[in-house]
Coordinates of C-alpha atoms in Angstrom, one line a residue:
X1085 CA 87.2 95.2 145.6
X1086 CA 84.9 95.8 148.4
X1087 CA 80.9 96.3 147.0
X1088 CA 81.0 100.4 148.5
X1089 CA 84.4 101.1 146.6
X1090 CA 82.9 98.7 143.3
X1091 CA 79.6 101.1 143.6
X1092 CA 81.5 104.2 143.9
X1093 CA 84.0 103.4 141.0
X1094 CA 80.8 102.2 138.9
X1095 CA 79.0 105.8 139.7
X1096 CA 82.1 107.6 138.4
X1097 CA 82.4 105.9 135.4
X1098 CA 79.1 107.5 133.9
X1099 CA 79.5 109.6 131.0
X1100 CA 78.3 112.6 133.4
X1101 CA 81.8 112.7 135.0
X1102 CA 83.8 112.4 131.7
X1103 CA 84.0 116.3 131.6
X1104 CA 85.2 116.9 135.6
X1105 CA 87.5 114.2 135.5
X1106 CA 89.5 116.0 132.2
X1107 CA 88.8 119.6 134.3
X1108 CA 90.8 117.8 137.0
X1109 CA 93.8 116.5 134.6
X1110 CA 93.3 120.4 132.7
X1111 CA 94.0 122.3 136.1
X1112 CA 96.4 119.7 137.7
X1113 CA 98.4 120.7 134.2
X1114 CA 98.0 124.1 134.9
X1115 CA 99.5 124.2 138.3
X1116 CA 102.1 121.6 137.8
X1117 CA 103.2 123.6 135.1
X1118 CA 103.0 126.7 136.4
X1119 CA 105.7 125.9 139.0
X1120 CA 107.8 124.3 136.7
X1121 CA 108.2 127.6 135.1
X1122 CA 108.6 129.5 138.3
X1123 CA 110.9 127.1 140.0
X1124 CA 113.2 124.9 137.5
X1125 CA 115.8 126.6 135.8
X1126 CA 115.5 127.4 131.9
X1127 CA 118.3 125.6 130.1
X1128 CA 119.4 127.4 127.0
X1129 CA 119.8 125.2 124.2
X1130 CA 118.3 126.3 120.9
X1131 CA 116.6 129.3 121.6
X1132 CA 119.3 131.5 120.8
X1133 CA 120.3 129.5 117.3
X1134 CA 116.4 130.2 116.6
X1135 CA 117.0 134.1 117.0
X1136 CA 119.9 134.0 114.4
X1137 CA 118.4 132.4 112.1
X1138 CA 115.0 134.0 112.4
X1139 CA 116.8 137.7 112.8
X1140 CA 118.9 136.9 109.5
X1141 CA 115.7 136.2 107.7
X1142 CA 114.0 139.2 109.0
X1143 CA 116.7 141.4 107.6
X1144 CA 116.5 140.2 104.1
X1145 CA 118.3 137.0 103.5
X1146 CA 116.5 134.4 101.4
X1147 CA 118.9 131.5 100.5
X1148 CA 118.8 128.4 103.3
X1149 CA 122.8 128.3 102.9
X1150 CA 123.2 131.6 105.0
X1151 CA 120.7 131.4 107.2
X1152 CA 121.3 129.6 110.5
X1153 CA 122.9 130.0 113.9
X1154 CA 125.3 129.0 116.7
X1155 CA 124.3 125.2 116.1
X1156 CA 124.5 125.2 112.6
X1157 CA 122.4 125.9 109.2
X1158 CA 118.9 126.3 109.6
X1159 CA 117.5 122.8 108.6
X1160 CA 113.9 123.4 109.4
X1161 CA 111.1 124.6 106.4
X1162 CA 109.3 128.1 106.2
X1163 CA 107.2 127.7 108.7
X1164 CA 109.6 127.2 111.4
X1165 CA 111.1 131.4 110.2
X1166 CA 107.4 132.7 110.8
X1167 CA 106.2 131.1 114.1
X1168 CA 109.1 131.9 115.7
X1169 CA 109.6 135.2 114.2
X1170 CA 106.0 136.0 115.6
X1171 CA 107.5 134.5 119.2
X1172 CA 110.2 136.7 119.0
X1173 CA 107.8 139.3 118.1
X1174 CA 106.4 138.9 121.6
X1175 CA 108.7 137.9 123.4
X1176 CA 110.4 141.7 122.2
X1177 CA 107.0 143.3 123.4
X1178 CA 108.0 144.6 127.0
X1179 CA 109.5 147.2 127.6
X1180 CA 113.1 147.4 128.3
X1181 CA 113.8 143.8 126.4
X1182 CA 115.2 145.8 123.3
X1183 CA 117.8 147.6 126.0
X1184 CA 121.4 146.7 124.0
X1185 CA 122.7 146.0 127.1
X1186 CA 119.9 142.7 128.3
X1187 CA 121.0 141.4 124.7
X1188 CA 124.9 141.6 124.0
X1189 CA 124.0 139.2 121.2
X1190 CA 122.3 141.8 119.3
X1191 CA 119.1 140.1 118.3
X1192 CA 117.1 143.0 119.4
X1193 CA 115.9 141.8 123.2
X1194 CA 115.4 138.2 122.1
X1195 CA 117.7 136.6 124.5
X1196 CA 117.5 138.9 127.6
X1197 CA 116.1 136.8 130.4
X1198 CA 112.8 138.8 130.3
X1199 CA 112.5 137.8 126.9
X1200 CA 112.8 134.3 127.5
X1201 CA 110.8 133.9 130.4
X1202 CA 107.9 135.9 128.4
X1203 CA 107.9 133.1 125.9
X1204 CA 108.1 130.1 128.4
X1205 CA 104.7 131.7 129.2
X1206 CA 103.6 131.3 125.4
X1207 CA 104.7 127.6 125.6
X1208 CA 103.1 127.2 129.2
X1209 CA 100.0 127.9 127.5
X1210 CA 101.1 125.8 124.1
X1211 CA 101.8 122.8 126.4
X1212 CA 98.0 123.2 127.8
X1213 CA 96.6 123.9 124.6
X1214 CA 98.3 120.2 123.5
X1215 CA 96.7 118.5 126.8
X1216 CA 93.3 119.9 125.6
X1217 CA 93.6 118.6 122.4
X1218 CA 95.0 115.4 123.4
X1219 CA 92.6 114.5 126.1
X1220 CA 89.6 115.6 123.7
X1221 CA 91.1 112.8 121.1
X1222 CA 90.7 110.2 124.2
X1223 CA 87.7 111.1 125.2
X1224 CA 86.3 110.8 121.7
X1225 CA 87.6 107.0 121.7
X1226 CA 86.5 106.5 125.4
X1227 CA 82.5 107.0 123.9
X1228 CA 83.3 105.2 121.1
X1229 CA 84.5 102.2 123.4
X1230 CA 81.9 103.0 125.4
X1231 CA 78.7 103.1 123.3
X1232 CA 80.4 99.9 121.4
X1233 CA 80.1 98.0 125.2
X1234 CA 76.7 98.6 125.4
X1235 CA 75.7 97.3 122.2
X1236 CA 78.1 93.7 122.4
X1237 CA 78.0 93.3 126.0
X1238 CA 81.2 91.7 125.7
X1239 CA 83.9 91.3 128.6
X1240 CA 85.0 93.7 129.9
X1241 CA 82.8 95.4 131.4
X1242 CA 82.0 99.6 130.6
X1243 CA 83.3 100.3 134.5
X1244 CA 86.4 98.4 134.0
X1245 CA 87.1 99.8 130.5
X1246 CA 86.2 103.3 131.0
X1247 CA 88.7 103.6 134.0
X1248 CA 91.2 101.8 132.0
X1249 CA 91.2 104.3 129.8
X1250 CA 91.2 107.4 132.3
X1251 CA 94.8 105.4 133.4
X1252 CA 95.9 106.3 129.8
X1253 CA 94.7 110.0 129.6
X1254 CA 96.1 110.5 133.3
X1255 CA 99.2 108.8 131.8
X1256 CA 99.9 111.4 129.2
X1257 CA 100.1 114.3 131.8
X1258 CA 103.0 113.1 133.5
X1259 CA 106.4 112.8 131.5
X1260 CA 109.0 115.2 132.7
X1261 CA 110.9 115.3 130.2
X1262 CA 107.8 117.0 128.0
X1263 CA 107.0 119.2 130.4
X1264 CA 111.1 120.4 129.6
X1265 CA 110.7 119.8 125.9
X1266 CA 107.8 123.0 125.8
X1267 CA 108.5 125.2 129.0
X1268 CA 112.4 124.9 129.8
X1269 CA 113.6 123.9 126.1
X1270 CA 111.5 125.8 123.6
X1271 CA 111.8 123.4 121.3
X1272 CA 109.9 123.5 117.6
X1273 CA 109.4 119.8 118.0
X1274 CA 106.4 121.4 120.4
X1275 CA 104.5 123.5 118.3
X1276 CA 104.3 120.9 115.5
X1277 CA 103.0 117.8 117.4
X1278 CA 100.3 120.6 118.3
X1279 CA 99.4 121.6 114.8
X1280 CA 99.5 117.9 114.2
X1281 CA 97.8 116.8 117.0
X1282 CA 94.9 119.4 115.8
X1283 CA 95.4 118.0 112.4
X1284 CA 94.2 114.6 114.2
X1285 CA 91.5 116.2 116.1
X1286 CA 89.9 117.9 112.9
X1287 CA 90.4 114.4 111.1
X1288 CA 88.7 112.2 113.9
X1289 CA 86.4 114.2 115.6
X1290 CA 84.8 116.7 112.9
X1291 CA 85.3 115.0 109.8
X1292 CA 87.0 118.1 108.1
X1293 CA 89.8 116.7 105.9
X1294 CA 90.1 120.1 103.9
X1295 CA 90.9 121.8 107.3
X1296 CA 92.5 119.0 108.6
X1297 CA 95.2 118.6 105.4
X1298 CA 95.7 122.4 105.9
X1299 CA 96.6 122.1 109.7
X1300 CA 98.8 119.1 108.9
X1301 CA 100.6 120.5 106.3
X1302 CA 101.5 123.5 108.8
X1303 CA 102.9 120.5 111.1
X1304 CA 105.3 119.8 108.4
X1305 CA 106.2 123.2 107.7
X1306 CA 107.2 124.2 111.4
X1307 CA 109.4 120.4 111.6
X1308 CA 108.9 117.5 108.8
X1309 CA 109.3 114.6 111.6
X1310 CA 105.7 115.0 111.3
X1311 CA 105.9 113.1 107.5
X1312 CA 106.1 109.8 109.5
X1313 CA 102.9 110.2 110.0
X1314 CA 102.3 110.6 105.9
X1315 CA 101.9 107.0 105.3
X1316 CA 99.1 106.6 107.4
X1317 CA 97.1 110.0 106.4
X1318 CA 97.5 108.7 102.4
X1319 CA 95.6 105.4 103.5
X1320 CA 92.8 107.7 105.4
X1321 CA 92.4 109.6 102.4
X1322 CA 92.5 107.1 100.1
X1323 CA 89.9 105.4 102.2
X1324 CA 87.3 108.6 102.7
X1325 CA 87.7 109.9 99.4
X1326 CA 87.4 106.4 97.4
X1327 CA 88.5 107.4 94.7
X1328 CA 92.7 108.4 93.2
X1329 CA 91.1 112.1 92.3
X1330 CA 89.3 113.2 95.7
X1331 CA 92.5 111.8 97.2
X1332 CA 94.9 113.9 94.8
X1333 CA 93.0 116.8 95.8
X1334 CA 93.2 116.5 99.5
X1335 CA 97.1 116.2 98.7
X1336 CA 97.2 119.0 96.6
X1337 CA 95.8 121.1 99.4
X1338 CA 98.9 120.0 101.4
X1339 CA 101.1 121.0 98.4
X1340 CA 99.9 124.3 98.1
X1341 CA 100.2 125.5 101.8
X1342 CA 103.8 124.3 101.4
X1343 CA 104.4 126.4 98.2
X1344 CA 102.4 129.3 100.0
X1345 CA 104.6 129.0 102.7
X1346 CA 108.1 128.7 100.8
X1347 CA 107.4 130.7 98.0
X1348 CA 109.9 133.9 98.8
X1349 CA 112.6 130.8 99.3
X1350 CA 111.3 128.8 96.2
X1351 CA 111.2 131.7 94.0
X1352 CA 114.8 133.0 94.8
X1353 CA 116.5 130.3 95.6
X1354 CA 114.9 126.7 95.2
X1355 CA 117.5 124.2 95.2
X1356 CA 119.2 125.7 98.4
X1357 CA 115.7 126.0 100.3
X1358 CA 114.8 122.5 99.2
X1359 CA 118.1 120.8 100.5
X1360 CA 118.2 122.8 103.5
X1361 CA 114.4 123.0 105.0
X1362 CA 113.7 118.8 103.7
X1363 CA 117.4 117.6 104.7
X1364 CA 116.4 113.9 103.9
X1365 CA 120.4 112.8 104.4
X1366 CA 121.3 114.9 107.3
X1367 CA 124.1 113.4 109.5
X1368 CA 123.4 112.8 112.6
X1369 CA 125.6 112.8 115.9
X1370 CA 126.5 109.6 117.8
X1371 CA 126.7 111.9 121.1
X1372 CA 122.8 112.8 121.6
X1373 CA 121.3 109.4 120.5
X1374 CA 118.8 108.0 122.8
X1375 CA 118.3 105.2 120.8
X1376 CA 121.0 103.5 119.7
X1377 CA 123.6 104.3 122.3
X1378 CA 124.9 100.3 122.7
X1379 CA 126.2 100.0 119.0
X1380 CA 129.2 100.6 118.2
X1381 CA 129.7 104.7 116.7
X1382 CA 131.3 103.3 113.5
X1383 CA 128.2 101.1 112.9
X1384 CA 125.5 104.1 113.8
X1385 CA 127.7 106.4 111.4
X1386 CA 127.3 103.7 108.5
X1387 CA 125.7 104.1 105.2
X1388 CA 124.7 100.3 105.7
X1389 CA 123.1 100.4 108.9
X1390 CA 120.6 103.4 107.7
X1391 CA 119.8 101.7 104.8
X1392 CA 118.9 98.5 106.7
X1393 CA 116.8 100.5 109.2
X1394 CA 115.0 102.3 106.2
X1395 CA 114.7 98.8 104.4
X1396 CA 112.9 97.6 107.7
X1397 CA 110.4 101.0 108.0
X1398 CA 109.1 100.1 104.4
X1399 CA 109.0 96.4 104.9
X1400 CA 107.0 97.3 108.2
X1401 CA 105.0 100.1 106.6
X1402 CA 103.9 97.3 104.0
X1403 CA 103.5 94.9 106.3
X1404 CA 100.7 97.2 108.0
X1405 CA 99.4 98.3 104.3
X1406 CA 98.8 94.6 104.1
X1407 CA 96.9 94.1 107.4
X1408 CA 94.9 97.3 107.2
X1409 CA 94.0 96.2 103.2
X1410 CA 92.6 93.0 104.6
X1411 CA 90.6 94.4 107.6
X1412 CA 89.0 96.7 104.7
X1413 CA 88.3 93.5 102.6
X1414 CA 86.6 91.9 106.2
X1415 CA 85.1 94.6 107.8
X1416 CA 83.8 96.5 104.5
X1417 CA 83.6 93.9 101.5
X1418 CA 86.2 93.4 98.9
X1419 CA 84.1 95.8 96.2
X1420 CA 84.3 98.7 98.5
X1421 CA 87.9 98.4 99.1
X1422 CA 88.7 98.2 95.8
X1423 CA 87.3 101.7 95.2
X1424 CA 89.9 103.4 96.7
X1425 CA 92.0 102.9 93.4
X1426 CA 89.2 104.5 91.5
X1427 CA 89.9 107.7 89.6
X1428 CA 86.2 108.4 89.9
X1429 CA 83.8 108.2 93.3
X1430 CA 81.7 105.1 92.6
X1431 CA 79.3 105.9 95.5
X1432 CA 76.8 108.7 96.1
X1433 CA 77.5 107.3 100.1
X1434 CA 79.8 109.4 101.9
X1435 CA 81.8 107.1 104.0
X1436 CA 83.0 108.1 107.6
X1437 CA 85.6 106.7 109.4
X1438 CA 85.5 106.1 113.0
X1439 CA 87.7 107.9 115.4
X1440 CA 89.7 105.3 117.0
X1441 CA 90.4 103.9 113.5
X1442 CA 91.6 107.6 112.2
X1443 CA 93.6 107.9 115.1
X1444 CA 94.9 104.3 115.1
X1445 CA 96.5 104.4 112.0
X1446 CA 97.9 107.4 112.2
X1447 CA 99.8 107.0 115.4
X1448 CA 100.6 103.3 114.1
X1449 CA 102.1 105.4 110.7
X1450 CA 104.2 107.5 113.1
X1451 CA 105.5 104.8 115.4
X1452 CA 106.7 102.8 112.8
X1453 CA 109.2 105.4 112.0
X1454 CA 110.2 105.6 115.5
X1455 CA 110.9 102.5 116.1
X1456 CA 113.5 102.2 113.4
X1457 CA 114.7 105.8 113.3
X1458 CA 118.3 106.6 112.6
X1459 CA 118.6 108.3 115.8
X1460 CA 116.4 109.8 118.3
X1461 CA 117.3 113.1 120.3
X1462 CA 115.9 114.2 123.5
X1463 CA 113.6 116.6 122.2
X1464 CA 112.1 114.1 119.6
X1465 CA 110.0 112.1 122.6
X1466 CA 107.3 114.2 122.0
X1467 CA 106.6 113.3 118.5
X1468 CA 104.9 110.0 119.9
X1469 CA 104.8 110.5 123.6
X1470 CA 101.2 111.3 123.4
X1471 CA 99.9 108.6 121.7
X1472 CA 102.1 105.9 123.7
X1473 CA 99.2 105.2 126.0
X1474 CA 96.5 105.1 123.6
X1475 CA 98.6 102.6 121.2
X1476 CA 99.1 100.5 124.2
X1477 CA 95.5 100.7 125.6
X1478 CA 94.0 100.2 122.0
X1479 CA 96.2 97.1 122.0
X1480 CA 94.8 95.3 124.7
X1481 CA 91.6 96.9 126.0
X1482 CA 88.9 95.9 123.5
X1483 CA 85.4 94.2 124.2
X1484 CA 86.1 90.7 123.7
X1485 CA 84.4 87.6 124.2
X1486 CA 87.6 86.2 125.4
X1487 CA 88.7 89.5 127.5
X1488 CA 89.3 88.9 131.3
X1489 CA 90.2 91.2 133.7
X1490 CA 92.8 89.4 134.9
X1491 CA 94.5 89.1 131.5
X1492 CA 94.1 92.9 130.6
X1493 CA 95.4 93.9 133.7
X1494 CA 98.2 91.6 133.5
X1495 CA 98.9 93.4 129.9
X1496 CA 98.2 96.5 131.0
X1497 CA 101.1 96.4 134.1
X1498 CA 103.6 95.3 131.3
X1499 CA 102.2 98.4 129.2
X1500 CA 102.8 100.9 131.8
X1501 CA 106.2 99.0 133.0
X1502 CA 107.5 99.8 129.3
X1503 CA 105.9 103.7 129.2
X1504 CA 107.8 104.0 132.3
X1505 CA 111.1 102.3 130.6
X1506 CA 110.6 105.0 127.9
X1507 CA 110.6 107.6 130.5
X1508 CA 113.4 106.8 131.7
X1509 CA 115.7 106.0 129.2
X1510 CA 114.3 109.7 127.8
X1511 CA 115.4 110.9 131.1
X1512 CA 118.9 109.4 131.3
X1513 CA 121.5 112.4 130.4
X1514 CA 123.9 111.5 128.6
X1515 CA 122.0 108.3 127.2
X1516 CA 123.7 104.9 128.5
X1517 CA 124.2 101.1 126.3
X1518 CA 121.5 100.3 129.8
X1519 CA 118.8 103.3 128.8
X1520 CA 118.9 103.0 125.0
X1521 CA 118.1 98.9 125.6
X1522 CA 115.5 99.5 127.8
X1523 CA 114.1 102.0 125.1
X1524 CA 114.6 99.7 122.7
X1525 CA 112.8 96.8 124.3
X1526 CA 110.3 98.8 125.1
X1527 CA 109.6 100.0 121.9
X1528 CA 109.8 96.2 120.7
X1529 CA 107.3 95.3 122.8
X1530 CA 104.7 97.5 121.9
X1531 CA 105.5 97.5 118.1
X1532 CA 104.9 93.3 118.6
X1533 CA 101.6 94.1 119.7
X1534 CA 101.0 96.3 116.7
X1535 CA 101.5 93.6 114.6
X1536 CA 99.9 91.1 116.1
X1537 CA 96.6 92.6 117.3
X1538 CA 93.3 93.6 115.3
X1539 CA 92.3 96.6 113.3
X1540 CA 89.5 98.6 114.5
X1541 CA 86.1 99.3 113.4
X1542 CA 86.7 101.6 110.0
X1543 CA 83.7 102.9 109.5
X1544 CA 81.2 104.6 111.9
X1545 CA 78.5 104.3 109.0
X1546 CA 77.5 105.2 105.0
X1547 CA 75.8 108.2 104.9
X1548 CA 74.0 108.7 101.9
X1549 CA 73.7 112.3 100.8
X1550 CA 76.3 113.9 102.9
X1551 CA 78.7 116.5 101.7
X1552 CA 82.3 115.6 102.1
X1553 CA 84.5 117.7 103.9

């Protein structure tokens, strides 16, 4: 790199230009966006089956079994009925959507055009209020990575790593099949990866796990995909609490907003709202697999192949339980880790994780149960879209003694060569034997690197004294 171009890239890399180079990924969004609304068809899929089922719980029905719509029973929890009953509150608002005649379906206006192009507005600004949140959780890492650079000195250098890792936040802006998933699908997968997201945000950059387990637990209410990422929350909490009882309490928090939530469904009809809203064995359809289209339908459709899939999630799942124990034991002492099976806090410190480890684990927790999912539908890419990047970044761009810039970059091309097989093989309608391999070696290669790299820093310090959130 020529010295005026090395001098200009160093200059930009100062922490003063961390804010205008996320306004410039914020209002790229905006406008790119913005004209995907305006100029790409919207492709009815599920909006309508939402407006059934939401309308028949809006006029008194409480038992799962008879509430659902033109794509089958409704087989999402409470929350799902509320959020979009309040969409379809707005999306009602203007007048002349409740005309008869803009709605032959009879769900009072819900359907007309204007109606649906009202709330493709709401998920515009959804889909920016994600990239806010997302961004923020990079940026947080970014000084972390940063401020850890100056104090090592290692290879590479702060430059080099800082404009790495603006690659992976410009990264997460541009999949187009997201962009569908929240504008031109309206999809609830959207609105729960942003309640989770926020859960992440609260979590890793605030240190409020009261507020964080209440967001979360929202997440799970709207669509429980987000319970993959359970696993790795229950070893945070375990973690910042220290102890079985400050860790049962966080949980219970999670419990109750549930029960809040389904309590007119829980108190008339339990067992009906249980198997329907948490539909553990729901079948699923060879036809929309991303995933696993090269097997043959008689082996997807077997009760043997999902229980060696689920056999291989736990096994990796403990495999990772393992690994993180034994960073714990490195990085903190074996004393200390032992105190998370405490009933009782043995410490007056409070302890406070560090970001990148929060977020680490928890994306980690969540791509473990993508990569041996069942089945994976279009709409499902952005439960882990987001943190793609990051997992790949966080897997190769550490200070290191034995770091080169060769050999991250040369890691680095493979990374974005496998995001970019993602893409496409979530892009690829209807999914191919070619697109579901190249998904699937693509998610091989990045859950190898899981497994075989490091565990970052856990704590940021022990703060004597301080009140935990």
């Amino acid at each position: 790199m020529a010295p005026f171009l090395r001098n200009i890239c160093r200059r930009l890399a100062q922490p003063a230009y961390d804010i205008p180079f996320i306004v410039f990924l914020f209002v790229a969004e905006a406008i790119l966006t913005t004209l995907i609304v305006l100029r790409v068809p919207y492709t009815e899929i599920d909006w309508v089956a939402y407006m059934q089922e939401v309308t028949t719980y809006q006029e008194g029905e409480r038992d799962y079994v008879n509430i659902r719509g033109d794509t089958g029973p409704l087989v999402y929890p409470a929350g799902f009925l509320y959020l979009y009953g309040w969409l379809k509150s707005l999306a009602i608002s203007g007048r002349g959507s409740t005309d008869p005649g803009m709605d032959p379906l009879g769900l009072d206006g819900s359907t007309s055009a204007e109606a649906v192009r009202r709330v493709q507005w709401i998920f515009a600004a959804l889909y920016l209020v994600n990239s806010v949140i997302v961004l923020a959780l990079y940026q947080r890492v970014l000084q972390r990575m940063r401020d850890r650079q100056k104090q090592t000195q290692q290879s590479p250098s702060t430059t080099v790593i800082v404009w790495y890792w603006r690659i992976a936040m410009g990264l997460t802006c541009l999949s187009k099949r997201v962009h569908s998933i929240f504008v031109l699908r309206l999809f609830n997968d959207a609105p729960a990866m942003i309640l989770l997201h926020l859960s992440i945000y609260l979590f890793a950059c605030c240190d409020a796990w009261t507020m964080g387990c209440v967001a979360f637990s929202l997440a799970v209410s709207v669509k429980m995909n987000v319970l993959l990422f359970a696993p790795g929350l229950l070893l945070l909490l375990l973690q910042k609490n220290q102890s079985l009882f400050g860790t049962m309490k966080h949980l219970s928090i999670c419990a109750l907003v549930q029960l809040a939530l389904g309590w007119p469904f829980l108190s008339t009809h339990p067992i009906s709202y249980i198997k329907k809203a948490f539909e553990f064995d729901r079948v699923f359809f060879f036809k929309w697999t991303v995933n696993w289209k090269f097997l043959p339908e008689e082996l997807f459709v077997s009760k043997p192949w999902a229980l060696l899939l689920l056999v291989c999630h736990l096994g990796a799942l403990s495999f990772i339980a393992r690994k993180w124990w034994k960073a714990s034991i490195g990085q903190r002492g074996e004393a200390k880790t032992q105190e998370w099976w405490s009933w009782t806090k043995n410490s007056e410190s409070n302890l406070q994780l560090s970001p990148e480890y929060i977020m680490y684990t928890m994306f980690v927790s969540n791509y473990i149960g993508i990569a041996f999912a069942r089945t994976l539908h279009y709409q499902f890419y952005c439960w882990y879209f987001h943190s793609l990047p990051m997992l790949h970044w966080m897997t190769t761009v550490r200070p290191s003694s034995s770091n080169t810039i060769a050999r991250i970059s040369f890691y680095l091309t493979m990374s974005i060569i496998t995001l970019f097989g993602v893409e496409y093989a979530f892009n690829i309608f209807p999914a191919t034997e070619k697109s579901s391999m190249i998904l699937q070696l693509s998610h091989v290669f990045l859950l190898v690197k899981i497994l075989q790299s490091g565990v970052p820093s856990i704590a940021v310090e022990d703060s004597g004294n301080k009140k935990s959130q």
